[in-house]
């Protein structure tokens, strides 16, 4: 969700009914004014000139792309967007905190320091720094407030999701194993396993000399049973082989190549909430749903800020 709301409200820049720009160039947003003198001074800042003229702004969000490259207009846009963010904070029942300002200061320092690796940026004047920090602090506060709006899923949330999507976890095969470089190494793995060593430890030992002789059989401890085919010895061992038993597997096929390894199937059937893979998968799904709901909320807040 980072900067989701920022992207949504960028369209408010210079389009909000809460801002006016008079013939005397006094910009007023929510009762706060930016004088002609201050506007011109900010626009004359070497840093502001360089950022506003660049097609790739070092600032977060799509700000540079939403303005026309004119330094005065860029300053006005940033001023209006900062005010819009403050409105959103009010709607969220919070405000910019000292911690937000401290984080904004670090962010600006990082932007200026990081620019040394690309196009160098001039140091900001005190007024330009204040303008940028006000924007970054408001953005940081919105990010924080929105993050607070999306807490991690509770145990009851995870249990309810599992109950509603039980069919997605119904048929799985859980296994571990080690693939090795040659058929001779299978005997080494079997003997080491009989001595009580884990597949990981055996793989590390075989690869200790620098030559890659072994690798994990899978990155996913459990896979859907429907994805396992039985037209090869590995699939047959996974689908029909004994449980909780180390099974050596080897084959050489002109089309599929050669495979040498040892695998161990620990479970066939439904995954439960005792499996950390299931809890992690459900937590991710719930977080995604919450972020989608938050996107809707962000659009609503943007509309309220526009009013």
PDB file of C-alpha atoms in Angstrom:
ATOM      1  CA  UNK A   1       0.000   0.000   0.000  1.00  0.00           C
ATOM      2  CA  UNK A   2       3.003   2.294   0.165  1.00  0.00           C
ATOM      3  CA  UNK A   3       2.127   5.566  -1.506  1.00  0.00           C
ATOM      4  CA  UNK A   4      -1.123   4.155  -2.881  1.00  0.00           C
ATOM      5  CA  UNK A   5      -3.051   7.181  -1.737  1.00  0.00           C
ATOM      6  CA  UNK A   6      -0.377   9.533  -3.067  1.00  0.00           C
ATOM      7  CA  UNK A   7      -0.894   8.233  -6.589  1.00  0.00           C
ATOM      8  CA  UNK A   8      -4.659   8.539  -6.244  1.00  0.00           C
ATOM      9  CA  UNK A   9      -4.590  12.157  -5.102  1.00  0.00           C
ATOM     10  CA  UNK A  10      -2.023  13.366  -7.618  1.00  0.00           C
ATOM     11  CA  UNK A  11      -4.909  14.248  -9.901  1.00  0.00           C
ATOM     12  CA  UNK A  12      -5.978  16.838  -7.345  1.00  0.00           C
ATOM     13  CA  UNK A  13      -2.909  18.973  -7.990  1.00  0.00           C
ATOM     14  CA  UNK A  14      -3.928  22.296  -9.488  1.00  0.00           C
ATOM     15  CA  UNK A  15      -7.457  20.973  -9.940  1.00  0.00           C
ATOM     16  CA  UNK A  16      -8.718  21.295  -6.393  1.00  0.00           C
ATOM     17  CA  UNK A  17     -11.435  23.822  -5.702  1.00  0.00           C
ATOM     18  CA  UNK A  18      -9.810  24.625  -2.360  1.00  0.00           C
ATOM     19  CA  UNK A  19      -6.904  26.521  -4.004  1.00  0.00           C
ATOM     20  CA  UNK A  20      -6.789  29.854  -5.771  1.00  0.00           C
ATOM     21  CA  UNK A  21      -4.024  31.598  -7.659  1.00  0.00           C
ATOM     22  CA  UNK A  22      -4.775  35.303  -8.088  1.00  0.00           C
ATOM     23  CA  UNK A  23      -3.344  37.749 -10.605  1.00  0.00           C
ATOM     24  CA  UNK A  24      -0.978  38.902  -7.872  1.00  0.00           C
ATOM     25  CA  UNK A  25       0.274  35.278  -7.673  1.00  0.00           C
ATOM     26  CA  UNK A  26      -0.892  34.765  -4.071  1.00  0.00           C
ATOM     27  CA  UNK A  27      -1.710  31.077  -3.656  1.00  0.00           C
ATOM     28  CA  UNK A  28      -4.283  30.275  -0.977  1.00  0.00           C
ATOM     29  CA  UNK A  29      -5.036  26.733   0.139  1.00  0.00           C
ATOM     30  CA  UNK A  30      -7.445  26.049   2.997  1.00  0.00           C
ATOM     31  CA  UNK A  31      -6.935  29.562   4.329  1.00  0.00           C
ATOM     32  CA  UNK A  32      -3.112  29.414   4.188  1.00  0.00           C
ATOM     33  CA  UNK A  33      -1.400  31.672   1.656  1.00  0.00           C
ATOM     34  CA  UNK A  34       1.865  31.491  -0.220  1.00  0.00           C
ATOM     35  CA  UNK A  35       2.904  35.006  -1.168  1.00  0.00           C
ATOM     36  CA  UNK A  36       4.168  36.097  -4.574  1.00  0.00           C
ATOM     37  CA  UNK A  37       7.554  36.790  -3.048  1.00  0.00           C
ATOM     38  CA  UNK A  38       7.831  33.363  -1.420  1.00  0.00           C
ATOM     39  CA  UNK A  39       6.543  31.570  -4.514  1.00  0.00           C
ATOM     40  CA  UNK A  40       9.089  33.296  -6.732  1.00  0.00           C
ATOM     41  CA  UNK A  41      11.897  32.679  -4.248  1.00  0.00           C
ATOM     42  CA  UNK A  42      11.095  28.972  -4.119  1.00  0.00           C
ATOM     43  CA  UNK A  43      10.825  28.757  -7.900  1.00  0.00           C
ATOM     44  CA  UNK A  44      14.233  30.430  -8.192  1.00  0.00           C
ATOM     45  CA  UNK A  45      15.875  27.779  -5.992  1.00  0.00           C
ATOM     46  CA  UNK A  46      18.453  25.816  -7.991  1.00  0.00           C
ATOM     47  CA  UNK A  47      17.183  22.565  -6.481  1.00  0.00           C
ATOM     48  CA  UNK A  48      13.545  23.301  -7.334  1.00  0.00           C
ATOM     49  CA  UNK A  49      14.503  24.335 -10.857  1.00  0.00           C
ATOM     50  CA  UNK A  50      16.387  21.101 -11.444  1.00  0.00           C
ATOM     51  CA  UNK A  51      13.691  18.852  -9.966  1.00  0.00           C
ATOM     52  CA  UNK A  52      10.829  20.581 -11.781  1.00  0.00           C
ATOM     53  CA  UNK A  53      12.648  20.369 -15.109  1.00  0.00           C
ATOM     54  CA  UNK A  54      13.476  16.681 -14.730  1.00  0.00           C
ATOM     55  CA  UNK A  55      11.289  13.961 -16.209  1.00  0.00           C
ATOM     56  CA  UNK A  56      12.398  11.654 -13.375  1.00  0.00           C
ATOM     57  CA  UNK A  57      11.738  13.374 -10.082  1.00  0.00           C
ATOM     58  CA  UNK A  58      13.742  12.112  -7.095  1.00  0.00           C
ATOM     59  CA  UNK A  59      10.652  12.708  -4.988  1.00  0.00           C
ATOM     60  CA  UNK A  60       8.232   9.838  -4.372  1.00  0.00           C
ATOM     61  CA  UNK A  61       4.926   9.639  -6.266  1.00  0.00           C
ATOM     62  CA  UNK A  62       4.106  10.714  -9.796  1.00  0.00           C
ATOM     63  CA  UNK A  63       4.458  14.373  -8.959  1.00  0.00           C
ATOM     64  CA  UNK A  64       6.940  15.285 -11.697  1.00  0.00           C
ATOM     65  CA  UNK A  65       4.818  13.662 -14.367  1.00  0.00           C
ATOM     66  CA  UNK A  66       1.693  15.488 -13.236  1.00  0.00           C
ATOM     67  CA  UNK A  67       3.130  18.982 -13.686  1.00  0.00           C
ATOM     68  CA  UNK A  68       4.353  20.870 -16.738  1.00  0.00           C
ATOM     69  CA  UNK A  69       7.990  21.434 -15.775  1.00  0.00           C
ATOM     70  CA  UNK A  70       7.466  25.077 -14.867  1.00  0.00           C
ATOM     71  CA  UNK A  71       9.181  25.778 -11.530  1.00  0.00           C
ATOM     72  CA  UNK A  72       6.442  28.143 -10.219  1.00  0.00           C
ATOM     73  CA  UNK A  73       3.721  25.703 -11.208  1.00  0.00           C
ATOM     74  CA  UNK A  74       5.695  22.828  -9.657  1.00  0.00           C
ATOM     75  CA  UNK A  75       5.981  24.746  -6.364  1.00  0.00           C
ATOM     76  CA  UNK A  76       2.267  25.527  -6.448  1.00  0.00           C
ATOM     77  CA  UNK A  77       1.446  21.902  -7.136  1.00  0.00           C
ATOM     78  CA  UNK A  78       3.560  20.653  -4.256  1.00  0.00           C
ATOM     79  CA  UNK A  79       2.020  23.237  -1.937  1.00  0.00           C
ATOM     80  CA  UNK A  80      -1.500  22.165  -2.921  1.00  0.00           C
ATOM     81  CA  UNK A  81      -0.702  18.469  -2.662  1.00  0.00           C
ATOM     82  CA  UNK A  82       0.733  18.938   0.824  1.00  0.00           C
ATOM     83  CA  UNK A  83      -2.476  20.653   1.882  1.00  0.00           C
ATOM     84  CA  UNK A  84      -4.517  17.847   0.322  1.00  0.00           C
ATOM     85  CA  UNK A  85      -2.547  15.268   2.256  1.00  0.00           C
ATOM     86  CA  UNK A  86      -3.183  17.193   5.458  1.00  0.00           C
ATOM     87  CA  UNK A  87      -6.901  17.135   4.690  1.00  0.00           C
ATOM     88  CA  UNK A  88      -6.724  13.369   4.283  1.00  0.00           C
ATOM     89  CA  UNK A  89      -4.916  13.082   7.595  1.00  0.00           C
ATOM     90  CA  UNK A  90      -7.734  15.041   9.207  1.00  0.00           C
ATOM     91  CA  UNK A  91     -10.239  12.620   7.682  1.00  0.00           C
ATOM     92  CA  UNK A  92      -8.188   9.745   9.101  1.00  0.00           C
ATOM     93  CA  UNK A  93      -8.244  11.386  12.539  1.00  0.00           C
ATOM     94  CA  UNK A  94      -4.507  11.988  12.797  1.00  0.00           C
ATOM     95  CA  UNK A  95      -1.842  14.562  11.962  1.00  0.00           C
ATOM     96  CA  UNK A  96       1.850  14.894  11.181  1.00  0.00           C
ATOM     97  CA  UNK A  97       3.895  13.832  14.220  1.00  0.00           C
ATOM     98  CA  UNK A  98       7.496  14.658  15.213  1.00  0.00           C
ATOM     99  CA  UNK A  99       8.375  11.087  14.204  1.00  0.00           C
ATOM    100  CA  UNK A 100       6.924  11.719  10.733  1.00  0.00           C
ATOM    101  CA  UNK A 101       9.019  14.881  10.403  1.00  0.00           C
ATOM    102  CA  UNK A 102      12.142  13.040  11.517  1.00  0.00           C
ATOM    103  CA  UNK A 103      11.482  10.302   8.945  1.00  0.00           C
ATOM    104  CA  UNK A 104      10.896  12.961   6.279  1.00  0.00           C
ATOM    105  CA  UNK A 105      14.204  14.610   7.138  1.00  0.00           C
ATOM    106  CA  UNK A 106      15.984  11.268   6.740  1.00  0.00           C
ATOM    107  CA  UNK A 107      14.157  10.673   3.453  1.00  0.00           C
ATOM    108  CA  UNK A 108      15.201  14.052   2.054  1.00  0.00           C
ATOM    109  CA  UNK A 109      18.791  13.516   3.170  1.00  0.00           C
ATOM    110  CA  UNK A 110      18.727  10.144   1.426  1.00  0.00           C
ATOM    111  CA  UNK A 111      17.322  11.683  -1.746  1.00  0.00           C
ATOM    112  CA  UNK A 112      20.039  14.335  -1.827  1.00  0.00           C
ATOM    113  CA  UNK A 113      22.796  11.853  -0.958  1.00  0.00           C
ATOM    114  CA  UNK A 114      21.564   9.268  -3.434  1.00  0.00           C
ATOM    115  CA  UNK A 115      21.553  11.834  -6.204  1.00  0.00           C
ATOM    116  CA  UNK A 116      25.349  11.748  -6.168  1.00  0.00           C
ATOM    117  CA  UNK A 117      25.090   8.406  -7.963  1.00  0.00           C
ATOM    118  CA  UNK A 118      23.047   9.956 -10.765  1.00  0.00           C
ATOM    119  CA  UNK A 119      22.554  13.620 -11.641  1.00  0.00           C
ATOM    120  CA  UNK A 120      23.885  15.757  -8.770  1.00  0.00           C
ATOM    121  CA  UNK A 121      21.304  17.886  -6.980  1.00  0.00           C
ATOM    122  CA  UNK A 122      22.037  21.306  -5.467  1.00  0.00           C
ATOM    123  CA  UNK A 123      21.569  21.707  -1.729  1.00  0.00           C
ATOM    124  CA  UNK A 124      18.175  23.254  -0.901  1.00  0.00           C
ATOM    125  CA  UNK A 125      17.701  26.735   0.474  1.00  0.00           C
ATOM    126  CA  UNK A 126      16.030  26.841   3.885  1.00  0.00           C
ATOM    127  CA  UNK A 127      12.696  27.741   2.275  1.00  0.00           C
ATOM    128  CA  UNK A 128      12.956  24.972  -0.333  1.00  0.00           C
ATOM    129  CA  UNK A 129      13.914  22.482   2.348  1.00  0.00           C
ATOM    130  CA  UNK A 130      10.871  23.478   4.416  1.00  0.00           C
ATOM    131  CA  UNK A 131       8.586  23.060   1.393  1.00  0.00           C
ATOM    132  CA  UNK A 132       9.973  19.614   0.616  1.00  0.00           C
ATOM    133  CA  UNK A 133       9.968  18.469   4.229  1.00  0.00           C
ATOM    134  CA  UNK A 134       6.360  19.559   4.718  1.00  0.00           C
ATOM    135  CA  UNK A 135       5.352  17.455   1.725  1.00  0.00           C
ATOM    136  CA  UNK A 136       7.444  14.437   2.715  1.00  0.00           C
ATOM    137  CA  UNK A 137       6.255  14.608   6.332  1.00  0.00           C
ATOM    138  CA  UNK A 138       2.594  14.716   5.238  1.00  0.00           C
ATOM    139  CA  UNK A 139       3.174  11.800   2.890  1.00  0.00           C
ATOM    140  CA  UNK A 140       4.941   9.828   5.624  1.00  0.00           C
ATOM    141  CA  UNK A 141       2.057  10.488   7.990  1.00  0.00           C
ATOM    142  CA  UNK A 142      -0.491   9.258   5.437  1.00  0.00           C
ATOM    143  CA  UNK A 143       1.569   6.121   4.798  1.00  0.00           C
ATOM    144  CA  UNK A 144       1.714   5.505   8.544  1.00  0.00           C
ATOM    145  CA  UNK A 145      -1.991   6.126   9.054  1.00  0.00           C
ATOM    146  CA  UNK A 146      -2.950   3.801   6.213  1.00  0.00           C
ATOM    147  CA  UNK A 147      -0.600   1.117   7.472  1.00  0.00           C
ATOM    148  CA  UNK A 148      -2.277   1.393  10.862  1.00  0.00           C
ATOM    149  CA  UNK A 149      -5.582   0.857   9.078  1.00  0.00           C
ATOM    150  CA  UNK A 150      -4.410  -2.560   7.821  1.00  0.00           C
ATOM    151  CA  UNK A 151      -3.437  -4.669  10.862  1.00  0.00           C
ATOM    152  CA  UNK A 152      -2.240  -8.207  10.377  1.00  0.00           C
ATOM    153  CA  UNK A 153      -4.964 -10.865  10.175  1.00  0.00           C
ATOM    154  CA  UNK A 154      -6.135 -12.327  13.451  1.00  0.00           C
ATOM    155  CA  UNK A 155      -6.307 -16.022  14.276  1.00  0.00           C
ATOM    156  CA  UNK A 156     -10.085 -15.941  13.842  1.00  0.00           C
ATOM    157  CA  UNK A 157      -9.685 -14.278  10.412  1.00  0.00           C
ATOM    158  CA  UNK A 158      -7.313 -17.025   9.311  1.00  0.00           C
ATOM    159  CA  UNK A 159      -9.596 -19.765  10.631  1.00  0.00           C
ATOM    160  CA  UNK A 160     -12.626 -18.259   8.878  1.00  0.00           C
ATOM    161  CA  UNK A 161     -10.747 -17.972   5.567  1.00  0.00           C
ATOM    162  CA  UNK A 162      -9.589 -21.595   5.855  1.00  0.00           C
ATOM    163  CA  UNK A 163     -13.151 -22.770   6.467  1.00  0.00           C
ATOM    164  CA  UNK A 164     -14.453 -20.809   3.480  1.00  0.00           C
ATOM    165  CA  UNK A 165     -11.691 -22.074   1.143  1.00  0.00           C
ATOM    166  CA  UNK A 166     -11.247 -25.628   2.454  1.00  0.00           C
ATOM    167  CA  UNK A 167     -11.348 -27.090  -1.055  1.00  0.00           C
ATOM    168  CA  UNK A 168      -8.188 -25.166  -1.953  1.00  0.00           C
ATOM    169  CA  UNK A 169      -6.230 -27.129   0.669  1.00  0.00           C
ATOM    170  CA  UNK A 170      -7.876 -30.526   0.184  1.00  0.00           C
ATOM    171  CA  UNK A 171      -5.350 -32.582  -1.819  1.00  0.00           C
ATOM    172  CA  UNK A 172      -1.623 -31.952  -1.321  1.00  0.00           C
ATOM    173  CA  UNK A 173       1.598 -33.913  -1.222  1.00  0.00           C
ATOM    174  CA  UNK A 174       4.240 -32.786   1.266  1.00  0.00           C
ATOM    175  CA  UNK A 175       7.793 -33.965   0.805  1.00  0.00           C
ATOM    176  CA  UNK A 176      11.486 -33.159   1.042  1.00  0.00           C
ATOM    177  CA  UNK A 177      14.522 -34.556  -0.674  1.00  0.00           C
ATOM    178  CA  UNK A 178      17.850 -34.075  -2.367  1.00  0.00           C
ATOM    179  CA  UNK A 179      18.793 -34.255  -6.019  1.00  0.00           C
ATOM    180  CA  UNK A 180      22.391 -35.304  -6.693  1.00  0.00           C
ATOM    181  CA  UNK A 181      24.742 -35.193  -9.639  1.00  0.00           C
ATOM    182  CA  UNK A 182      25.288 -38.918 -10.134  1.00  0.00           C
ATOM    183  CA  UNK A 183      23.750 -42.282  -9.319  1.00  0.00           C
ATOM    184  CA  UNK A 184      26.748 -43.133  -7.142  1.00  0.00           C
ATOM    185  CA  UNK A 185      25.944 -40.254  -4.815  1.00  0.00           C
ATOM    186  CA  UNK A 186      22.530 -41.730  -4.028  1.00  0.00           C
ATOM    187  CA  UNK A 187      24.228 -44.336  -1.845  1.00  0.00           C
ATOM    188  CA  UNK A 188      26.123 -41.553  -0.059  1.00  0.00           C
ATOM    189  CA  UNK A 189      22.867 -39.726   0.698  1.00  0.00           C
ATOM    190  CA  UNK A 190      21.133 -42.902   1.908  1.00  0.00           C
ATOM    191  CA  UNK A 191      24.014 -43.758   4.237  1.00  0.00           C
ATOM    192  CA  UNK A 192      24.188 -40.225   5.606  1.00  0.00           C
ATOM    193  CA  UNK A 193      20.446 -40.184   6.212  1.00  0.00           C
ATOM    194  CA  UNK A 194      20.727 -43.491   8.094  1.00  0.00           C
ATOM    195  CA  UNK A 195      23.304 -41.762  10.297  1.00  0.00           C
ATOM    196  CA  UNK A 196      20.691 -39.134  11.218  1.00  0.00           C
ATOM    197  CA  UNK A 197      21.707 -36.223   8.974  1.00  0.00           C
ATOM    198  CA  UNK A 198      19.179 -33.907   7.374  1.00  0.00           C
ATOM    199  CA  UNK A 199      18.905 -33.398   3.628  1.00  0.00           C
ATOM    200  CA  UNK A 200      20.125 -29.830   4.061  1.00  0.00           C
ATOM    201  CA  UNK A 201      23.224 -30.893   5.973  1.00  0.00           C
ATOM    202  CA  UNK A 202      24.014 -33.615   3.437  1.00  0.00           C
ATOM    203  CA  UNK A 203      23.671 -31.147   0.564  1.00  0.00           C
ATOM    204  CA  UNK A 204      25.974 -28.659   2.282  1.00  0.00           C
ATOM    205  CA  UNK A 205      28.553 -31.374   2.895  1.00  0.00           C
ATOM    206  CA  UNK A 206      28.468 -32.581  -0.707  1.00  0.00           C
ATOM    207  CA  UNK A 207      28.875 -29.027  -1.995  1.00  0.00           C
ATOM    208  CA  UNK A 208      31.590 -28.074   0.496  1.00  0.00           C
ATOM    209  CA  UNK A 209      34.356 -28.596  -2.049  1.00  0.00           C
ATOM    210  CA  UNK A 210      32.986 -25.879  -4.295  1.00  0.00           C
ATOM    211  CA  UNK A 211      31.474 -28.164  -6.936  1.00  0.00           C
ATOM    212  CA  UNK A 212      27.686 -28.227  -7.031  1.00  0.00           C
ATOM    213  CA  UNK A 213      26.899 -31.894  -6.498  1.00  0.00           C
ATOM    214  CA  UNK A 214      23.538 -31.652  -4.742  1.00  0.00           C
ATOM    215  CA  UNK A 215      20.499 -29.409  -4.470  1.00  0.00           C
ATOM    216  CA  UNK A 216      17.100 -29.406  -2.765  1.00  0.00           C
ATOM    217  CA  UNK A 217      14.405 -31.345  -4.533  1.00  0.00           C
ATOM    218  CA  UNK A 218      11.812 -28.616  -3.998  1.00  0.00           C
ATOM    219  CA  UNK A 219      11.408 -25.058  -2.763  1.00  0.00           C
ATOM    220  CA  UNK A 220       7.770 -25.730  -1.819  1.00  0.00           C
ATOM    221  CA  UNK A 221       7.347 -28.251   0.994  1.00  0.00           C
ATOM    222  CA  UNK A 222       3.812 -29.068  -0.178  1.00  0.00           C
ATOM    223  CA  UNK A 223       2.405 -29.080  -3.726  1.00  0.00           C
ATOM    224  CA  UNK A 224      -1.109 -29.701  -5.064  1.00  0.00           C
ATOM    225  CA  UNK A 225      -1.543 -33.397  -5.845  1.00  0.00           C
ATOM    226  CA  UNK A 226      -3.033 -32.466  -9.220  1.00  0.00           C
ATOM    227  CA  UNK A 227       0.320 -31.056 -10.283  1.00  0.00           C
ATOM    228  CA  UNK A 228       2.104 -34.396  -9.755  1.00  0.00           C
ATOM    229  CA  UNK A 229       2.118 -36.709 -12.768  1.00  0.00           C
ATOM    230  CA  UNK A 230       2.822 -40.436 -12.479  1.00  0.00           C
ATOM    231  CA  UNK A 231       4.462 -40.934 -15.877  1.00  0.00           C
ATOM    232  CA  UNK A 232       7.946 -40.862 -14.322  1.00  0.00           C
ATOM    233  CA  UNK A 233       9.641 -42.474 -11.299  1.00  0.00           C
ATOM    234  CA  UNK A 234       9.708 -39.240  -9.290  1.00  0.00           C
ATOM    235  CA  UNK A 235       5.972 -38.653  -9.733  1.00  0.00           C
ATOM    236  CA  UNK A 236       5.226 -42.288  -8.917  1.00  0.00           C
ATOM    237  CA  UNK A 237       7.250 -42.078  -5.692  1.00  0.00           C
ATOM    238  CA  UNK A 238       5.484 -38.850  -4.697  1.00  0.00           C
ATOM    239  CA  UNK A 239       1.982 -40.081  -5.512  1.00  0.00           C
ATOM    240  CA  UNK A 240       2.196 -43.739  -4.534  1.00  0.00           C
ATOM    241  CA  UNK A 241       5.428 -44.337  -2.613  1.00  0.00           C
ATOM    242  CA  UNK A 242       5.608 -45.097   1.115  1.00  0.00           C
ATOM    243  CA  UNK A 243       5.168 -42.323   3.670  1.00  0.00           C
ATOM    244  CA  UNK A 244       7.908 -41.260   6.071  1.00  0.00           C
ATOM    245  CA  UNK A 245      10.443 -43.370   4.197  1.00  0.00           C
ATOM    246  CA  UNK A 246      13.530 -42.282   2.255  1.00  0.00           C
ATOM    247  CA  UNK A 247      13.029 -43.421  -1.328  1.00  0.00           C
ATOM    248  CA  UNK A 248      15.974 -43.498  -3.771  1.00  0.00           C
ATOM    249  CA  UNK A 249      14.927 -42.518  -7.298  1.00  0.00           C
ATOM    250  CA  UNK A 250      16.934 -42.577 -10.498  1.00  0.00           C
ATOM    251  CA  UNK A 251      16.120 -42.593 -14.178  1.00  0.00           C
ATOM    252  CA  UNK A 252      17.643 -41.618 -17.479  1.00  0.00           C
ATOM    253  CA  UNK A 253      15.437 -40.632 -20.372  1.00  0.00           C
ATOM    254  CA  UNK A 254      16.502 -39.348 -23.807  1.00  0.00           C
ATOM    255  CA  UNK A 255      13.802 -36.689 -23.740  1.00  0.00           C
ATOM    256  CA  UNK A 256      13.688 -35.776 -20.058  1.00  0.00           C
ATOM    257  CA  UNK A 257      17.318 -36.236 -19.176  1.00  0.00           C
ATOM    258  CA  UNK A 258      18.631 -37.935 -16.059  1.00  0.00           C
ATOM    259  CA  UNK A 259      17.511 -37.678 -12.448  1.00  0.00           C
ATOM    260  CA  UNK A 260      19.261 -39.007  -9.355  1.00  0.00           C
ATOM    261  CA  UNK A 261      18.048 -38.338  -5.845  1.00  0.00           C
ATOM    262  CA  UNK A 262      16.374 -39.350  -2.630  1.00  0.00           C
ATOM    263  CA  UNK A 263      12.947 -38.118  -1.523  1.00  0.00           C
ATOM    264  CA  UNK A 264      10.729 -38.554   1.499  1.00  0.00           C
ATOM    265  CA  UNK A 265       6.958 -38.024   1.430  1.00  0.00           C
ATOM    266  CA  UNK A 266       5.649 -36.873   4.788  1.00  0.00           C
ATOM    267  CA  UNK A 267       1.980 -36.374   4.017  1.00  0.00           C
ATOM    268  CA  UNK A 268      -0.768 -36.837   1.447  1.00  0.00           C
ATOM    269  CA  UNK A 269      -4.172 -35.253   1.850  1.00  0.00           C
ATOM    270  CA  UNK A 270      -5.584 -32.009   3.195  1.00  0.00           C
ATOM    271  CA  UNK A 271      -3.353 -29.280   4.583  1.00  0.00           C
ATOM    272  CA  UNK A 272      -4.381 -27.911   7.968  1.00  0.00           C
ATOM    273  CA  UNK A 273      -3.703 -24.784   9.947  1.00  0.00           C
ATOM    274  CA  UNK A 274      -0.918 -26.675  11.661  1.00  0.00           C
ATOM    275  CA  UNK A 275       1.043 -26.241   8.409  1.00  0.00           C
ATOM    276  CA  UNK A 276       2.901 -22.936   8.418  1.00  0.00           C
ATOM    277  CA  UNK A 277       2.711 -22.822   4.622  1.00  0.00           C
ATOM    278  CA  UNK A 278      -1.082 -22.668   4.889  1.00  0.00           C
ATOM    279  CA  UNK A 279      -1.045 -19.927   7.527  1.00  0.00           C
ATOM    280  CA  UNK A 280       1.396 -17.861   5.442  1.00  0.00           C
ATOM    281  CA  UNK A 281      -0.669 -18.318   2.288  1.00  0.00           C
ATOM    282  CA  UNK A 282      -3.891 -17.304   4.010  1.00  0.00           C
ATOM    283  CA  UNK A 283      -2.238 -14.321   5.699  1.00  0.00           C
ATOM    284  CA  UNK A 284      -1.034 -13.079   2.310  1.00  0.00           C
ATOM    285  CA  UNK A 285      -4.482 -13.481   0.777  1.00  0.00           C
ATOM    286  CA  UNK A 286      -6.145 -11.614   3.658  1.00  0.00           C
ATOM    287  CA  UNK A 287      -3.565  -8.825   3.475  1.00  0.00           C
ATOM    288  CA  UNK A 288      -4.228  -8.447  -0.255  1.00  0.00           C
ATOM    289  CA  UNK A 289      -7.972  -8.218   0.374  1.00  0.00           C
ATOM    290  CA  UNK A 290      -7.412  -5.596   3.074  1.00  0.00           C
ATOM    291  CA  UNK A 291      -5.224  -3.538   0.754  1.00  0.00           C
ATOM    292  CA  UNK A 292      -7.864  -3.690  -1.978  1.00  0.00           C
ATOM    293  CA  UNK A 293     -10.454  -2.450   0.508  1.00  0.00           C
ATOM    294  CA  UNK A 294      -8.043   0.292   1.503  1.00  0.00           C
ATOM    295  CA  UNK A 295      -7.716   1.364  -2.123  1.00  0.00           C
ATOM    296  CA  UNK A 296     -11.460   1.968  -2.148  1.00  0.00           C
ATOM    297  CA  UNK A 297     -11.153   3.938   1.079  1.00  0.00           C
ATOM    298  CA  UNK A 298      -8.306   5.963  -0.418  1.00  0.00           C
ATOM    299  CA  UNK A 299     -10.437   6.909  -3.412  1.00  0.00           C
ATOM    300  CA  UNK A 300     -13.203   8.012  -1.049  1.00  0.00           C
ATOM    301  CA  UNK A 301     -10.767  10.123   0.974  1.00  0.00           C
ATOM    302  CA  UNK A 302      -9.475  11.693  -2.220  1.00  0.00           C
ATOM    303  CA  UNK A 303     -13.007  12.645  -3.223  1.00  0.00           C
ATOM    304  CA  UNK A 304     -13.640  14.131   0.207  1.00  0.00           C
ATOM    305  CA  UNK A 305     -10.395  16.097   0.004  1.00  0.00           C
ATOM    306  CA  UNK A 306     -11.445  17.433  -3.396  1.00  0.00           C
ATOM    307  CA  UNK A 307     -14.754  18.726  -2.028  1.00  0.00           C
TER     308      UNK A 307
END
